[in-house]
Phi, psi and omega in degrees: 000317181297323178297317180298319178292326180292328180278345182303315178299324179294318179295319179294320179295319180293327181288337181285333184227135179296160179301152182302324182295321178296317181294323180298317180301315180296318180295319182293329177294322182283314186279331184280186178288114184281347185290314179061189180288155178292161174293143178300141178276148176289156177292134181286153175280119182250014178297125181086359179285147182222160170272137179213146175297144177263187178290342179267142176294150179056039177222134177241144173245145178240128178173181178279136179307129181084351180260181178283150180291149177257331181204157176219147172234140181210136174272121179236155176241125178236119182053042178079001181257122178286131179238147170259113178268143180227139180231129174253111182282081177215146181301138179230153173286145181307131175064015180289156176230145182204186176238130173269114178266128178241124181231122178162169179054032179078014182229156170230122181231147176234119182242141177292142179213136184236154174285129181231137179279130180220113179053044175085359179238152177260128177222173186267131181212145177203174178205151178216152178305135183300331181281352183297128180296346176299336180282353178300337178300334181266355188269357177266178182253024180252172178296144177233137175257125180247120184235129171241125180307129180088345181248004177079179178259134179246122177275121177265109183298153183303137178194148175275344186300315178299319179296320178296321178294316178300313181295320177296321179291320178296325182296333179297326183283338183277130178292148178295140180297137180277143179274143178294147181294143179284120183291345185281000000 
């Protein structure tokens, strides 16, 4: 009983003021960056969207004819290594990093994707070595779902063009077969 009475002043003092951790959370909301991450974007409607060659060689754009592009794939070479670059044309928070999940053609792939500033806007962009088996998700002729957290899910309608681009990009990495020396 005496112990209980001795703890009574401590309990009363604690009841007068909330725990430090609760107070810290409230202070950090006021003092910190109030903007936080953007609200998630809705998934775009891709009905009628198609893959089409762009004005640049080895680049495909995906979107509705006459509309703005929703995604792009491009074969690039960096230090002699062919890369498949991918761009998801959706608003991104400055300097954000995420994973692009691709599901389709019997594969599930997760590719790194970062927010990149382009002409005053932030959008999602990444690249991976063309030989990476994660790109096999694009090599079939079935529908692929591409999801970036906060940018929604984009249904990539069936097309052979992405697979052809991946294979063409991979072919750059393969050395040309050597011809046997002429014995004469």
